[in-house]
PDB file of C-alpha atoms and ligand atoms in Angstrom:
ATOM      1  CA  MET A   1      12.349  16.880  16.772  1.00 55.00           C
ATOM      2  CA  ALA A   2       9.176  14.681  16.734  1.00 64.00           C
ATOM      3  CA  THR A   3       9.378  11.400  15.012  1.00 87.00           C
ATOM      4  CA  LYS A   4       7.712  11.184  11.516  1.00 96.00           C
ATOM      5  CA  SER A   5       4.658   9.003  11.447  1.00 97.00           C
ATOM      6  CA  ILE A   6       3.696   7.028   8.446  1.00 98.00           C
ATOM      7  CA  LEU A   7       0.616   4.807   7.961  1.00 98.00           C
ATOM      8  CA  VAL A   8       0.496   1.999   5.212  1.00 98.00           C
ATOM      9  CA  LEU A   9      -3.136   1.143   4.264  1.00 98.00           C
ATOM     10  CA  HIS A  10      -3.985  -2.142   2.338  1.00 98.00           C
ATOM     11  CA  GLY A  11      -7.266  -2.492   0.933  1.00 98.00           C
ATOM     12  CA  PRO A  12      -9.398  -5.609   0.133  1.00 98.00           C
ATOM     13  CA  ASN A  13      -8.082  -9.153  -0.736  1.00 97.00           C
ATOM     14  CA  LEU A  14      -4.414  -7.921  -0.062  1.00 97.00           C
ATOM     15  CA  ASN A  15      -4.508 -10.161   2.884  1.00 97.00           C
ATOM     16  CA  LEU A  16      -4.392 -13.117   0.255  1.00 95.00           C
ATOM     17  CA  LEU A  17      -1.076 -12.024  -1.125  1.00 96.00           C
ATOM     18  CA  GLY A  18       1.204 -14.805  -1.674  1.00 93.00           C
ATOM     19  CA  GLU A  19      -1.496 -17.250  -3.031  1.00 93.00           C
ATOM     20  CA  ARG A  20      -3.617 -14.646  -4.764  1.00 88.00           C
ATOM     21  CA  GLU A  21      -3.022 -14.442  -8.662  1.00 89.00           C
ATOM     22  CA  PRO A  22       0.676 -14.354  -8.208  1.00 89.00           C
ATOM     23  CA  GLN A  23       1.141 -13.581 -11.969  1.00 90.00           C
ATOM     24  CA  HIS A  24      -0.211 -10.178 -11.081  1.00 88.00           C
ATOM     25  CA  TYR A  25       0.649  -9.674  -7.423  1.00 93.00           C
ATOM     26  CA  GLY A  26       3.873 -11.683  -6.807  1.00 86.00           C
ATOM     27  CA  LYS A  27       4.757 -14.334  -4.205  1.00 91.00           C
ATOM     28  CA  GLN A  28       5.417 -12.293  -1.198  1.00 94.00           C
ATOM     29  CA  THR A  29       2.636 -12.276   1.655  1.00 96.00           C
ATOM     30  CA  LEU A  30       1.424  -9.269   3.095  1.00 98.00           C
ATOM     31  CA  GLU A  31       3.381  -9.981   6.245  1.00 97.00           C
ATOM     32  CA  ASP A  32       6.568 -10.150   4.155  1.00 97.00           C
ATOM     33  CA  ILE A  33       5.807  -6.669   2.723  1.00 98.00           C
ATOM     34  CA  ASP A  34       4.842  -5.074   6.059  1.00 98.00           C
ATOM     35  CA  GLN A  35       7.927  -6.549   7.598  1.00 98.00           C
ATOM     36  CA  ALA A  36      10.247  -5.186   5.013  1.00 98.00           C
ATOM     37  CA  LEU A  37       8.639  -1.688   5.491  1.00 98.00           C
ATOM     38  CA  LYS A  38       8.973  -1.813   9.233  1.00 98.00           C
ATOM     39  CA  THR A  39      12.614  -2.850   9.025  1.00 98.00           C
ATOM     40  CA  ILE A  40      13.328   0.253   6.730  1.00 97.00           C
ATOM     41  CA  ALA A  41      11.273   2.496   8.967  1.00 97.00           C
ATOM     42  CA  SER A  42      12.819   1.440  12.283  1.00 96.00           C
ATOM     43  CA  ALA A  43      16.371   1.860  10.933  1.00 96.00           C
ATOM     44  CA  LYS A  44      15.316   5.498  10.368  1.00 95.00           C
ATOM     45  CA  SER A  45      13.478   5.830  13.563  1.00 94.00           C
ATOM     46  CA  ILE A  46      10.247   6.403  11.762  1.00 96.00           C
ATOM     47  CA  LYS A  47       6.947   5.439  13.396  1.00 96.00           C
ATOM     48  CA  LEU A  48       5.220   3.082  10.799  1.00 98.00           C
ATOM     49  CA  GLU A  49       1.843   1.457  11.260  1.00 98.00           C
ATOM     50  CA  THR A  50       0.350  -0.992   8.876  1.00 98.00           C
ATOM     51  CA  MET A  51      -3.417  -1.916   8.403  1.00 98.00           C
ATOM     52  CA  GLN A  52      -5.277  -4.158   6.059  1.00 98.00           C
ATOM     53  CA  SER A  53      -9.067  -4.286   5.742  1.00 98.00           C
ATOM     54  CA  ASN A  54     -11.641  -5.729   3.497  1.00 98.00           C
ATOM     55  CA  SER A  55     -14.270  -3.287   4.657  1.00 98.00           C
ATOM     56  CA  GLU A  56     -14.603   0.020   2.997  1.00 98.00           C
ATOM     57  CA  GLY A  57     -16.000   1.701   6.129  1.00 98.00           C
ATOM     58  CA  ASP A  58     -13.129   0.597   8.246  1.00 98.00           C
ATOM     59  CA  LEU A  59     -10.792   2.225   5.561  1.00 98.00           C
ATOM     60  CA  VAL A  60     -12.823   5.384   5.608  1.00 98.00           C
ATOM     61  CA  ASN A  61     -12.746   5.453   9.475  1.00 98.00           C
ATOM     62  CA  LYS A  62      -9.038   4.986   9.533  1.00 98.00           C
ATOM     63  CA  ILE A  63      -8.406   7.662   6.975  1.00 98.00           C
ATOM     64  CA  GLN A  64     -10.701   9.910   8.957  1.00 97.00           C
ATOM     65  CA  SER A  65      -8.580   9.373  12.028  1.00 97.00           C
ATOM     66  CA  LEU A  66      -5.314  10.403  10.335  1.00 95.00           C
ATOM     67  CA  SER A  67      -5.215  14.057  11.385  1.00 85.00           C
ATOM     68  CA  ASN A  68      -5.980  13.280  15.129  1.00 89.00           C
ATOM     69  CA  ASP A  69      -3.485  10.399  14.952  1.00 88.00           C
ATOM     70  CA  LYS A  70      -0.906  12.961  13.793  1.00 93.00           C
ATOM     71  CA  VAL A  71       0.089  10.829  10.670  1.00 96.00           C
ATOM     72  CA  ASP A  72       2.427  12.781   8.355  1.00 97.00           C
ATOM     73  CA  PHE A  73       2.271  10.661   5.260  1.00 98.00           C
ATOM     74  CA  LEU A  74      -0.021   7.835   4.010  1.00 98.00           C
ATOM     75  CA  ILE A  75       1.037   5.040   1.670  1.00 98.00           C
ATOM     76  CA  ILE A  76      -2.174   3.427   0.308  1.00 98.00           C
ATOM     77  CA  ASN A  77      -3.029   0.419  -2.060  1.00 98.00           C
ATOM     78  CA  PRO A  78      -6.897   0.838  -2.292  1.00 98.00           C
ATOM     79  CA  ALA A  79      -7.014  -2.399  -4.330  1.00 98.00           C
ATOM     80  CA  ALA A  80     -10.451  -2.925  -5.855  1.00 98.00           C
ATOM     81  CA  TYR A  81     -11.848   0.254  -4.126  1.00 98.00           C
ATOM     82  CA  THR A  82      -9.244   2.296  -6.330  1.00 98.00           C
ATOM     83  CA  HIS A  83     -11.884   1.924  -8.927  1.00 98.00           C
ATOM     84  CA  THR A  84     -15.177   2.400  -7.073  1.00 98.00           C
ATOM     85  CA  SER A  85     -14.654   4.299  -3.751  1.00 98.00           C
ATOM     86  CA  VAL A  86     -15.883   7.834  -3.718  1.00 98.00           C
ATOM     87  CA  ALA A  87     -16.114   7.531   0.047  1.00 98.00           C
ATOM     88  CA  MET A  88     -12.495   6.908   0.444  1.00 98.00           C
ATOM     89  CA  ARG A  89     -11.520   9.698  -1.776  1.00 98.00           C
ATOM     90  CA  ASP A  90     -13.798  12.098   0.100  1.00 98.00           C
ATOM     91  CA  ALA A  91     -12.101  10.991   3.369  1.00 98.00           C
ATOM     92  CA  LEU A  92      -8.693  11.628   1.884  1.00 98.00           C
ATOM     93  CA  SER A  93      -9.652  15.161   0.528  1.00 97.00           C
ATOM     94  CA  ALA A  94     -11.163  15.941   4.036  1.00 97.00           C
ATOM     95  CA  VAL A  95      -8.057  15.081   6.097  1.00 97.00           C
ATOM     96  CA  LYS A  96      -5.558  16.545   3.515  1.00 92.00           C
ATOM     97  CA  VAL A  97      -2.650  13.994   4.503  1.00 97.00           C
ATOM     98  CA  PRO A  98      -0.264  13.559   1.658  1.00 98.00           C
ATOM     99  CA  PHE A  99      -0.304  10.136   0.076  1.00 98.00           C
ATOM    100  CA  ILE A 100       1.027   7.955  -2.480  1.00 98.00           C
ATOM    101  CA  GLU A 101      -1.258   5.400  -4.242  1.00 98.00           C
ATOM    102  CA  VAL A 102       0.573   2.082  -4.869  1.00 98.00           C
ATOM    103  CA  HIS A 103      -0.505  -0.895  -6.996  1.00 98.00           C
ATOM    104  CA  LEU A 104       1.492  -4.043  -7.203  1.00 98.00           C
ATOM    105  CA  SER A 105       0.548  -4.782 -10.781  1.00 97.00           C
ATOM    106  CA  ASN A 106       0.616  -2.395 -13.636  1.00 98.00           C
ATOM    107  CA  VAL A 107      -3.062  -1.542 -13.609  1.00 98.00           C
ATOM    108  CA  TYR A 108      -2.845   0.214 -17.137  1.00 97.00           C
ATOM    109  CA  ALA A 109      -1.676  -3.257 -18.585  1.00 97.00           C
ATOM    110  CA  ARG A 110      -4.966  -4.849 -17.349  1.00 97.00           C
ATOM    111  CA  GLU A 111      -8.622  -4.641 -17.792  1.00 97.00           C
ATOM    112  CA  PRO A 112     -10.001  -1.210 -18.953  1.00 98.00           C
ATOM    113  CA  PHE A 113     -12.115  -1.040 -15.634  1.00 97.00           C
ATOM    114  CA  ARG A 114      -8.693  -0.858 -13.653  1.00 98.00           C
ATOM    115  CA  HIS A 115      -7.506   2.186 -15.626  1.00 98.00           C
ATOM    116  CA  HIS A 116      -9.765   4.593 -13.751  1.00 98.00           C
ATOM    117  CA  SER A 117      -8.598   5.491 -10.120  1.00 98.00           C
ATOM    118  CA  TYR A 118     -10.677   7.751  -7.678  1.00 98.00           C
ATOM    119  CA  PHE A 119      -7.309   8.574  -5.901  1.00 98.00           C
ATOM    120  CA  SER A 120      -4.788   9.420  -8.620  1.00 98.00           C
ATOM    121  CA  ASP A 121      -5.532  13.040  -9.243  1.00 98.00           C
ATOM    122  CA  ILE A 122      -5.303  13.942  -5.546  1.00 98.00           C
ATOM    123  CA  ALA A 123      -2.194  11.760  -4.843  1.00 98.00           C
ATOM    124  CA  VAL A 124       1.331  13.029  -4.431  1.00 98.00           C
ATOM    125  CA  ALA A 125       2.330  10.198  -6.835  1.00 98.00           C
ATOM    126  CA  VAL A 126       1.195   6.826  -8.166  1.00 98.00           C
ATOM    127  CA  ILE A 127       3.455   3.634  -8.267  1.00 98.00           C
ATOM    128  CA  SER A 128       1.967   0.854 -10.308  1.00 98.00           C
ATOM    129  CA  GLY A 129       3.613  -2.323 -11.545  1.00 97.00           C
ATOM    130  CA  LEU A 130       6.713  -2.425  -9.435  1.00 97.00           C
ATOM    131  CA  GLY A 131       5.361  -5.332  -7.121  1.00 97.00           C
ATOM    132  CA  ALA A 132       6.404  -4.979  -3.493  1.00 97.00           C
ATOM    133  CA  ASP A 133       9.280  -2.751  -4.421  1.00 98.00           C
ATOM    134  CA  GLY A 134       6.619  -0.050  -5.029  1.00 98.00           C
ATOM    135  CA  TYR A 135       5.753   0.096  -1.289  1.00 98.00           C
ATOM    136  CA  ILE A 136       9.551   0.556  -0.635  1.00 98.00           C
ATOM    137  CA  ALA A 137       9.913   3.342  -3.080  1.00 98.00           C
ATOM    138  CA  ALA A 138       6.824   4.999  -1.596  1.00 98.00           C
ATOM    139  CA  LEU A 139       8.295   4.716   1.842  1.00 98.00           C
ATOM    140  CA  ASN A 140      11.636   6.014   0.736  1.00 98.00           C
ATOM    141  CA  PHE A 141       9.962   9.138  -0.622  1.00 98.00           C
ATOM    142  CA  ALA A 142       7.637   9.589   2.317  1.00 98.00           C
ATOM    143  CA  ILE A 143      10.637   9.304   4.815  1.00 97.00           C
ATOM    144  CA  ASN A 144      12.445  12.161   2.825  1.00 95.00           C
ATOM    145  CA  ALA A 145       9.173  14.280   2.395  1.00 91.00           C
TER     146      ALA A 145
HETATM  147  C1  DQA B   1      -4.348  -3.646  -7.179  1.00 66.83           C
HETATM  148  C2  DQA B   1      -4.913  -3.499  -8.342  1.00 66.83           C
HETATM  149  C3  DQA B   1      -6.466  -3.565  -8.341  1.00 66.83           C
HETATM  150  O1  DQA B   1      -6.957  -3.240  -9.661  1.00 66.83           O
HETATM  151  C4  DQA B   1      -7.039  -4.769  -7.729  1.00 66.83           C
HETATM  152  O2  DQA B   1      -8.309  -4.666  -7.505  1.00 66.83           O
HETATM  153  C5  DQA B   1      -6.195  -5.219  -6.484  1.00 66.83           C
HETATM  154  C6  DQA B   1      -4.683  -4.884  -6.369  1.00 66.83           C
HETATM  155  C7  DQA B   1      -2.805  -3.952  -7.239  1.00 66.83           C
HETATM  156  O3  DQA B   1      -2.103  -3.863  -6.161  1.00 66.83           O
HETATM  157  O4  DQA B   1      -2.321  -4.157  -8.304  1.00 66.83           O
HETATM  158  O5  DQA B   1      -6.862  -5.767  -5.647  1.00 66.83           O
HETATM  159  O6  DQA B   1      -4.445  -2.530  -6.415  1.00 66.83           O
END
């Protein structure tokens, strides 16, 4: 049986986790989060790749490559692009790879401009407000999907 392949995509400013507004995003660094995900994936023999970019174009290009790269499931925190990016939404609709949208903070408890997402209605699920545990819950779902 082919190994399942999962991609975790982190959007802009998530490279600053640990020092960036810890009251919203916690104290773990992105490296801490990625390492925890890789540990879980390798224990289950799952192929897991992680990528962070501050650039919308890079994120669109990576999403477009999902079909060719034979990725089975995507976990994505689009960060600020959640609220702005028609381009990333269109790329996700084009490749049709199932995905879970993750937010560290509860975006619905924050400013009104964070309440709208270009992704939620085409996502398998949305996890918002569980901090880094949200990525782990998403990964556990993706492994069993
Ligand atoms: C975020 C929430 C977004 O509104 C914000 O722009 C982020 C991070 C979160 O993980 O809570 O950068 O996606």
